[in-house]
Amino acid sequence: MRFVQKIRSLQREMVFRDPSEKKLFWHSSAIGLRHLAVCVQVFGIVGWMLSRVFANPGARFDRTETVAALIGMLIGTVTTYLARSVLINAIGCFLCAAAVAFGFYSNASGTLNPELWIMPMGILITVGMAPVFSDYYSYLASALAVWFIISYGHIDSIIKSPEASWIVLFIVSGVLLGVLLNWLFVRERQKIFLVQRELIKLAFKDTLTGIDNRRSLMEAMQNYHARAASNDFYFLLIDIDDFKRVNDTSGHDVGDEVLVAVAEIIDRYTQTHARGRLGGEEFGVVFAGEESAACALAKQLCESVAKLRISTHAITISIGISRLSEAMSVAEIFRTADQGLYEAKRQGKNQYILIS
């Protein structure tokens, strides 16, 4: 029950943090909808082919229109399948929808009452394609194009029909229903995207400091370890000196301030490297680069943290450094870095020790 309540709470907070996240949503939606879009497009193509198979035996269809419609459908479907951006996906869906509409439009010439044929086909295409468009504007443009194509040449007869008002109402209702469905599908995808964002944050981010947590850092370390044979990687095990004394004398709220401040410094200087909070007052960094650069980073971190003053406390850190080697397991690399950390504290703290 609490899980359901949490999901609902996350869904109510459907807000993108910044334009880049919104752009990521549109991009991921377009990519994620490719297979569904292709399935719907194939369904439309097969439906059009079956309409030809079961057409009136005496019906005659324009060969040029048939070939043009088929080519448009294939180009639209292939474009959709290969799409890797919102624009290309929209173009592919638009082309296929327009081609399917043109294919059914060409069928109308073989019927006695084309007006009765185009209306249900227009509604079917308009509503059927609503879930596969990743944004509102491309769907609306495609829906209008479908109705323009499928009703071309029949508008006068529709207007002059005694039931013209009903027909127009029928068409407008179909378009509005499609727009509503598309909007609802987009909203649901947005909910899923934002909930997944929060769940990923909870799974891989430290809630107090905002940097990666132990799980995330360990996954990164495993990846780096797999490439250690051909690259230089170093693991920095960082511990806040005398952190227990800070908690005991000033309280856990001040201790939390210290953790956040140290995490901000680590995050600032290790933007291009994997870093995270391992637990308690321990942090870790997987540094990609030469030994001298890893030591320079450790020195910079020690000096920057030493400038902190939080509630009368002077804050320092000690760092143990170990090189990632394929000959050592991740656990052994941790133990080696821990030995360096122990030695750094034994020698007076506020320094780093490399164990090679």
Short mmCIF file of C-alpha atoms in Angstrom, two decimals:
data_model
loop_
_atom_site.label_atom_id
_atom_site.label_comp_id
_atom_site.label_asym_id
_atom_site.label_seq_id
_atom_site.Cartn_x
_atom_site.Cartn_y
_atom_site.Cartn_z
CA MET A 1 0.00 0.00 0.00
CA ARG A 2 2.81 2.39 0.84
CA PHE A 3 4.44 1.58 -2.51
CA VAL A 4 1.23 2.48 -4.37
CA GLN A 5 0.95 5.73 -2.40
CA LYS A 6 4.56 6.58 -3.21
CA ILE A 7 4.01 5.96 -6.93
CA ARG A 8 0.93 8.20 -6.88
CA SER A 9 2.90 10.87 -5.05
CA LEU A 10 5.62 10.72 -7.69
CA GLN A 11 3.02 10.92 -10.46
CA ARG A 12 1.56 14.09 -8.96
CA GLU A 13 5.00 15.68 -9.11
CA MET A 14 5.18 15.49 -12.90
CA VAL A 15 7.61 18.32 -13.47
CA PHE A 16 10.67 18.34 -15.69
CA ARG A 17 13.72 19.73 -13.92
CA ASP A 18 15.06 21.57 -16.95
CA PRO A 19 14.69 21.81 -20.76
CA SER A 20 17.36 19.15 -21.30
CA GLU A 21 15.33 16.60 -19.31
CA LYS A 22 12.22 17.46 -21.32
CA LYS A 23 14.22 17.00 -24.51
CA LEU A 24 15.40 13.62 -23.21
CA PHE A 25 11.77 12.63 -22.61
CA TRP A 26 10.71 13.46 -26.17
CA HIS A 27 13.75 11.63 -27.54
CA SER A 28 13.22 8.52 -25.42
CA SER A 29 9.51 8.49 -26.29
CA ALA A 30 10.25 8.59 -30.01
CA ILE A 31 12.81 5.79 -29.75
CA GLY A 32 10.61 3.70 -27.45
CA LEU A 33 7.59 3.99 -29.75
CA ARG A 34 9.38 2.78 -32.89
CA HIS A 35 8.35 -0.86 -32.63
CA LEU A 36 4.76 -0.05 -31.67
CA ALA A 37 4.56 2.43 -34.54
CA VAL A 38 5.89 -0.12 -37.02
CA CYS A 39 3.37 -2.72 -35.81
CA VAL A 40 0.48 -0.28 -36.25
CA GLN A 41 1.81 0.75 -39.66
CA VAL A 42 2.09 -2.88 -40.79
CA PHE A 43 -1.46 -3.44 -39.56
CA GLY A 44 -2.62 -0.51 -41.70
CA ILE A 45 -0.71 -1.75 -44.75
CA VAL A 46 -2.09 -5.28 -44.39
CA GLY A 47 -5.59 -3.86 -43.93
CA TRP A 48 -5.23 -1.88 -47.15
CA MET A 49 -3.97 -4.95 -49.03
CA LEU A 50 -6.89 -7.03 -47.75
CA SER A 51 -9.29 -4.31 -48.88
CA ARG A 52 -7.93 -4.82 -52.39
CA VAL A 53 -8.16 -8.61 -52.14
CA PHE A 54 -11.80 -8.49 -51.04
CA ALA A 55 -12.77 -5.59 -53.29
CA ASN A 56 -15.73 -5.77 -55.63
CA PRO A 57 -14.67 -8.05 -58.55
CA GLY A 58 -15.63 -5.35 -61.01
CA ALA A 59 -13.66 -2.59 -59.27
CA ARG A 60 -10.83 -0.92 -61.20
CA PHE A 61 -7.97 0.76 -59.36
CA ASP A 62 -5.44 3.21 -60.72
CA ARG A 63 -2.09 1.42 -61.00
CA THR A 64 -0.03 4.58 -60.52
CA GLU A 65 -1.91 5.50 -57.36
CA THR A 66 -1.52 1.95 -56.06
CA VAL A 67 2.25 1.92 -56.62
CA ALA A 68 2.65 5.42 -55.14
CA ALA A 69 0.67 4.45 -52.04
CA LEU A 70 2.65 1.24 -51.55
CA ILE A 71 6.01 3.00 -51.96
CA GLY A 72 4.94 5.71 -49.50
CA MET A 73 3.88 3.10 -46.94
CA LEU A 74 7.18 1.23 -47.22
CA ILE A 75 9.28 4.41 -47.02
CA GLY A 76 7.31 5.61 -44.00
CA THR A 77 7.62 2.28 -42.19
CA VAL A 78 11.35 1.91 -42.86
CA THR A 79 11.96 5.53 -41.83
CA THR A 80 10.07 4.97 -38.58
CA TYR A 81 12.00 1.77 -37.82
CA LEU A 82 15.37 3.43 -38.44
CA ALA A 83 14.47 6.69 -36.65
CA ARG A 84 16.83 7.81 -33.90
CA SER A 85 15.38 11.26 -33.31
CA VAL A 86 12.01 12.88 -32.68
CA LEU A 87 11.98 14.61 -36.08
CA ILE A 88 12.79 11.50 -38.13
CA ASN A 89 10.27 9.46 -36.16
CA ALA A 90 7.58 12.08 -36.81
CA ILE A 91 8.44 12.18 -40.52
CA GLY A 92 8.23 8.39 -40.80
CA CYS A 93 4.88 8.22 -39.02
CA PHE A 94 3.54 11.11 -41.09
CA LEU A 95 4.61 9.54 -44.39
CA CYS A 96 3.09 6.17 -43.59
CA ALA A 97 -0.19 7.64 -42.31
CA ALA A 98 -0.49 9.83 -45.40
CA ALA A 99 0.34 6.89 -47.70
CA VAL A 100 -2.21 4.61 -46.02
CA ALA A 101 -4.81 7.37 -46.31
CA PHE A 102 -3.93 7.77 -49.99
CA GLY A 103 -4.21 4.02 -50.49
CA PHE A 104 -7.71 3.92 -49.04
CA TYR A 105 -8.58 7.07 -50.96
CA SER A 106 -7.69 5.27 -54.19
CA ASN A 107 -10.04 2.46 -53.14
CA ALA A 108 -12.94 4.92 -53.10
CA SER A 109 -12.89 5.16 -56.89
CA GLY A 110 -13.98 1.52 -57.02
CA THR A 111 -17.08 2.02 -54.87
CA LEU A 112 -20.55 3.30 -55.62
CA ASN A 113 -20.72 5.53 -52.52
CA PRO A 114 -17.21 6.83 -51.80
CA GLU A 115 -18.48 9.18 -49.07
CA LEU A 116 -19.61 6.22 -46.99
CA TRP A 117 -16.20 4.62 -47.51
CA ILE A 118 -13.93 7.53 -46.62
CA MET A 119 -15.54 8.45 -43.29
CA PRO A 120 -14.98 5.17 -41.41
CA MET A 121 -11.53 4.81 -42.96
CA GLY A 122 -10.59 8.34 -41.93
CA ILE A 123 -11.78 7.71 -38.37
CA LEU A 124 -9.98 4.35 -38.22
CA ILE A 125 -6.67 5.80 -39.39
CA THR A 126 -6.94 8.93 -37.23
CA VAL A 127 -7.75 7.05 -34.03
CA GLY A 128 -5.52 4.07 -34.76
CA MET A 129 -2.38 6.16 -35.16
CA ALA A 130 -2.94 8.23 -31.99
CA PRO A 131 -0.76 6.07 -29.69
CA VAL A 132 2.29 5.96 -31.99
CA PHE A 133 3.07 9.68 -32.21
CA SER A 134 5.44 10.90 -29.51
CA ASP A 135 4.20 14.52 -29.57
CA TYR A 136 0.98 16.43 -30.08
CA TYR A 137 1.93 18.63 -33.02
CA SER A 138 3.12 15.91 -35.38
CA TYR A 139 0.00 13.89 -34.61
CA LEU A 140 -2.33 16.82 -35.27
CA ALA A 141 -0.52 17.62 -38.54
CA SER A 142 -0.78 13.97 -39.61
CA ALA A 143 -4.47 13.76 -38.68
CA LEU A 144 -5.29 16.84 -40.74
CA ALA A 145 -3.23 15.49 -43.65
CA VAL A 146 -5.09 12.16 -43.48
CA TRP A 147 -8.48 13.86 -43.68
CA PHE A 148 -7.34 16.18 -46.45
CA ILE A 149 -6.09 13.25 -48.53
CA ILE A 150 -8.94 10.85 -47.91
CA SER A 151 -11.70 13.43 -48.51
CA TYR A 152 -10.05 15.12 -51.50
CA GLY A 153 -12.57 15.47 -54.34
CA HIS A 154 -15.51 14.49 -52.14
CA ILE A 155 -15.92 17.67 -50.12
CA ASP A 156 -18.59 19.11 -52.42
CA SER A 157 -20.73 16.00 -52.21
CA ILE A 158 -20.36 15.97 -48.42
CA ILE A 159 -21.38 19.63 -48.14
CA LYS A 160 -24.39 19.12 -50.44
CA SER A 161 -25.51 16.02 -48.57
CA PRO A 162 -28.72 16.36 -46.49
CA GLU A 163 -26.74 14.92 -43.57
CA ALA A 164 -23.83 17.34 -44.05
CA SER A 165 -23.97 18.60 -40.47
CA TRP A 166 -23.87 15.05 -39.13
CA ILE A 167 -20.99 14.11 -41.40
CA VAL A 168 -18.97 17.17 -40.35
CA LEU A 169 -19.73 16.44 -36.70
CA PHE A 170 -18.64 12.84 -37.25
CA ILE A 171 -15.33 13.91 -38.80
CA VAL A 172 -14.59 16.60 -36.20
CA SER A 173 -15.42 14.18 -33.39
CA GLY A 174 -13.04 11.63 -34.87
CA VAL A 175 -10.20 14.13 -35.04
CA LEU A 176 -10.86 15.37 -31.51
CA LEU A 177 -11.02 11.79 -30.20
CA GLY A 178 -7.66 11.07 -31.81
CA VAL A 179 -6.15 14.24 -30.33
CA LEU A 180 -7.51 13.33 -26.90
CA LEU A 181 -6.11 9.79 -27.11
CA ASN A 182 -2.73 11.07 -28.26
CA TRP A 183 -2.64 13.59 -25.39
CA LEU A 184 -3.55 10.87 -22.88
CA PHE A 185 -0.88 8.51 -24.20
CA VAL A 186 1.75 11.27 -24.07
CA ARG A 187 0.74 12.10 -20.50
CA GLU A 188 0.99 8.45 -19.45
CA ARG A 189 4.44 8.15 -21.02
CA GLN A 190 5.45 11.33 -19.21
CA LYS A 191 4.25 9.87 -15.91
CA ILE A 192 6.24 6.68 -16.50
CA PHE A 193 9.34 8.64 -17.50
CA LEU A 194 9.27 10.87 -14.42
CA VAL A 195 8.51 8.01 -12.03
CA GLN A 196 11.37 6.00 -13.53
CA ARG A 197 13.60 9.04 -13.09
CA GLU A 198 12.80 9.20 -9.39
CA LEU A 199 13.16 5.45 -8.92
CA ILE A 200 16.57 5.50 -10.60
CA LYS A 201 17.55 8.40 -8.38
CA LEU A 202 16.46 6.47 -5.29
CA ALA A 203 18.34 3.38 -6.47
CA PHE A 204 21.61 5.01 -7.51
CA LYS A 205 21.85 8.34 -5.68
CA ASP A 206 22.72 9.06 -2.08
CA THR A 207 19.70 10.85 -0.64
CA LEU A 208 21.69 13.07 1.72
CA THR A 209 24.56 14.28 -0.46
CA GLY A 210 23.04 13.91 -3.93
CA ILE A 211 26.07 12.12 -5.39
CA ASP A 212 26.10 8.46 -6.45
CA ASN A 213 25.60 5.84 -3.76
CA ARG A 214 27.58 2.67 -3.07
CA ARG A 215 25.66 0.56 -5.59
CA SER A 216 26.28 3.02 -8.41
CA LEU A 217 29.96 3.43 -7.57
CA MET A 218 30.50 -0.33 -7.31
CA GLU A 219 28.91 -0.88 -10.73
CA ALA A 220 31.20 1.77 -12.19
CA MET A 221 34.20 0.21 -10.48
CA GLN A 222 33.36 -3.19 -11.95
CA ASN A 223 33.24 -1.63 -15.42
CA TYR A 224 36.57 0.12 -14.91
CA HIS A 225 38.11 -3.04 -13.49
CA ALA A 226 37.15 -4.96 -16.64
CA ARG A 227 39.20 -2.45 -18.69
CA ALA A 228 42.12 -2.20 -16.29
CA ALA A 229 44.42 -4.33 -18.47
CA SER A 230 44.71 -1.61 -21.13
CA ASN A 231 44.01 1.56 -19.10
CA ASP A 232 45.27 3.31 -15.98
CA PHE A 233 42.64 3.53 -13.25
CA TYR A 234 43.05 4.38 -9.57
CA PHE A 235 40.66 3.99 -6.69
CA LEU A 236 40.63 6.73 -4.04
CA LEU A 237 39.12 5.72 -0.71
CA ILE A 238 38.26 8.91 1.20
CA ASP A 239 37.39 9.14 4.89
CA ILE A 240 36.49 12.25 6.92
CA ASP A 241 38.89 12.58 9.85
CA ASP A 242 37.42 12.56 13.37
CA PHE A 243 33.88 12.49 12.04
CA LYS A 244 32.56 10.70 15.13
CA ARG A 245 33.82 13.56 17.29
CA VAL A 246 31.86 16.04 15.16
CA ASN A 247 28.68 13.99 15.61
CA ASP A 248 29.23 13.52 19.33
CA THR A 249 30.01 17.16 20.13
CA SER A 250 27.77 19.04 17.70
CA GLY A 251 25.03 16.61 16.77
CA HIS A 252 24.04 14.67 13.68
CA ASP A 253 22.65 17.73 11.90
CA VAL A 254 26.12 19.29 11.86
CA GLY A 255 27.53 15.91 10.84
CA ASP A 256 25.16 15.92 7.89
CA GLU A 257 26.37 19.41 6.94
CA VAL A 258 29.93 18.11 6.93
CA LEU A 259 28.99 15.15 4.73
CA VAL A 260 27.20 17.40 2.25
CA ALA A 261 30.07 19.91 2.14
CA VAL A 262 32.70 17.22 1.57
CA ALA A 263 30.53 15.55 -1.08
CA GLU A 264 30.18 18.88 -2.92
CA ILE A 265 33.95 19.29 -3.04
CA ILE A 266 34.47 15.73 -4.26
CA ASP A 267 31.77 16.20 -6.88
CA ARG A 268 33.27 19.51 -8.02
CA TYR A 269 36.73 18.09 -8.69
CA THR A 270 35.70 14.70 -10.11
CA GLN A 271 33.07 15.61 -12.70
CA THR A 272 34.60 13.33 -15.35
CA HIS A 273 35.21 10.42 -12.98
CA ALA A 274 33.04 7.94 -11.09
CA ARG A 275 32.48 9.01 -7.49
CA GLY A 276 30.05 8.23 -4.71
CA ARG A 277 29.35 7.87 -1.04
CA LEU A 278 30.18 4.39 0.21
CA GLY A 279 28.42 4.83 3.54
CA GLY A 280 28.90 6.75 6.76
CA GLU A 281 31.79 9.19 6.31
CA GLU A 282 33.45 7.20 3.52
CA PHE A 283 33.53 8.24 -0.13
CA GLY A 284 35.15 6.72 -3.19
CA VAL A 285 36.46 7.94 -6.53
CA VAL A 286 37.53 5.86 -9.52
CA PHE A 287 40.07 8.02 -11.32
CA ALA A 288 40.90 7.47 -14.99
CA GLY A 289 44.43 8.68 -15.66
CA GLU A 290 48.07 8.43 -14.70
CA GLU A 291 49.38 7.90 -11.19
CA SER A 292 50.71 11.45 -10.88
CA ALA A 293 47.32 12.88 -11.87
CA ALA A 294 45.54 10.67 -9.32
CA CYS A 295 47.90 11.86 -6.60
CA ALA A 296 47.42 15.48 -7.68
CA LEU A 297 43.66 15.05 -7.38
CA ALA A 298 44.01 13.52 -3.91
CA LYS A 299 46.19 16.43 -2.82
CA GLN A 300 43.71 18.95 -4.22
CA LEU A 301 40.82 17.28 -2.38
CA CYS A 302 42.73 17.31 0.91
CA GLU A 303 43.62 20.99 0.54
CA SER A 304 40.10 22.04 -0.46
CA VAL A 305 38.40 20.16 2.38
CA ALA A 306 40.93 21.54 4.89
CA LYS A 307 39.58 25.02 4.17
CA LEU A 308 36.13 24.07 5.48
CA ARG A 309 34.93 25.43 8.81
CA ILE A 310 31.60 24.06 9.96
CA SER A 311 30.26 24.96 13.41
CA THR A 312 33.77 25.68 14.75
CA HIS A 313 35.06 22.36 13.40
CA ALA A 314 38.07 22.23 11.09
CA ILE A 315 37.36 19.45 8.59
CA THR A 316 40.03 17.27 7.00
CA ILE A 317 40.08 14.02 5.05
CA SER A 318 42.50 11.14 4.60
CA ILE A 319 42.80 9.20 1.35
CA GLY A 320 44.08 5.76 0.46
CA ILE A 321 44.90 5.13 -3.21
CA SER A 322 45.13 1.79 -4.99
CA ARG A 323 45.71 1.03 -8.65
CA LEU A 324 43.09 -1.07 -10.42
CA SER A 325 44.73 -4.24 -11.69
CA GLU A 326 43.28 -7.22 -13.50
CA ALA A 327 45.43 -9.39 -11.24
CA MET A 328 43.47 -8.16 -8.21
CA SER A 329 39.79 -8.54 -7.47
CA VAL A 330 37.66 -5.51 -6.63
CA ALA A 331 37.61 -6.63 -3.00
CA GLU A 332 41.43 -6.77 -2.96
CA ILE A 333 41.62 -3.30 -4.51
CA PHE A 334 39.37 -2.04 -1.71
CA ARG A 335 41.56 -3.66 0.91
CA THR A 336 44.68 -2.14 -0.61
CA ALA A 337 43.13 1.34 -0.65
CA ASP A 338 41.98 0.78 2.93
CA GLN A 339 45.57 0.00 3.91
CA GLY A 340 46.63 3.30 2.36
CA LEU A 341 43.85 5.09 4.22
CA TYR A 342 44.92 3.50 7.52
CA GLU A 343 48.51 4.56 6.91
CA ALA A 344 47.45 8.13 6.06
CA LYS A 345 45.57 8.40 9.35
CA ARG A 346 48.46 6.81 11.27
CA GLN A 347 50.85 9.39 9.85
CA GLY A 348 48.76 12.32 11.05
CA LYS A 349 45.65 12.51 8.78
CA ASN A 350 44.85 15.21 6.21
CA GLN A 351 46.96 13.46 3.56
CA TYR A 352 46.94 10.67 1.00
CA ILE A 353 48.95 7.46 0.72
CA LEU A 354 49.35 5.45 -2.48
CA ILE A 355 49.76 1.69 -2.13
CA SER A 356 51.01 0.30 -5.44
#
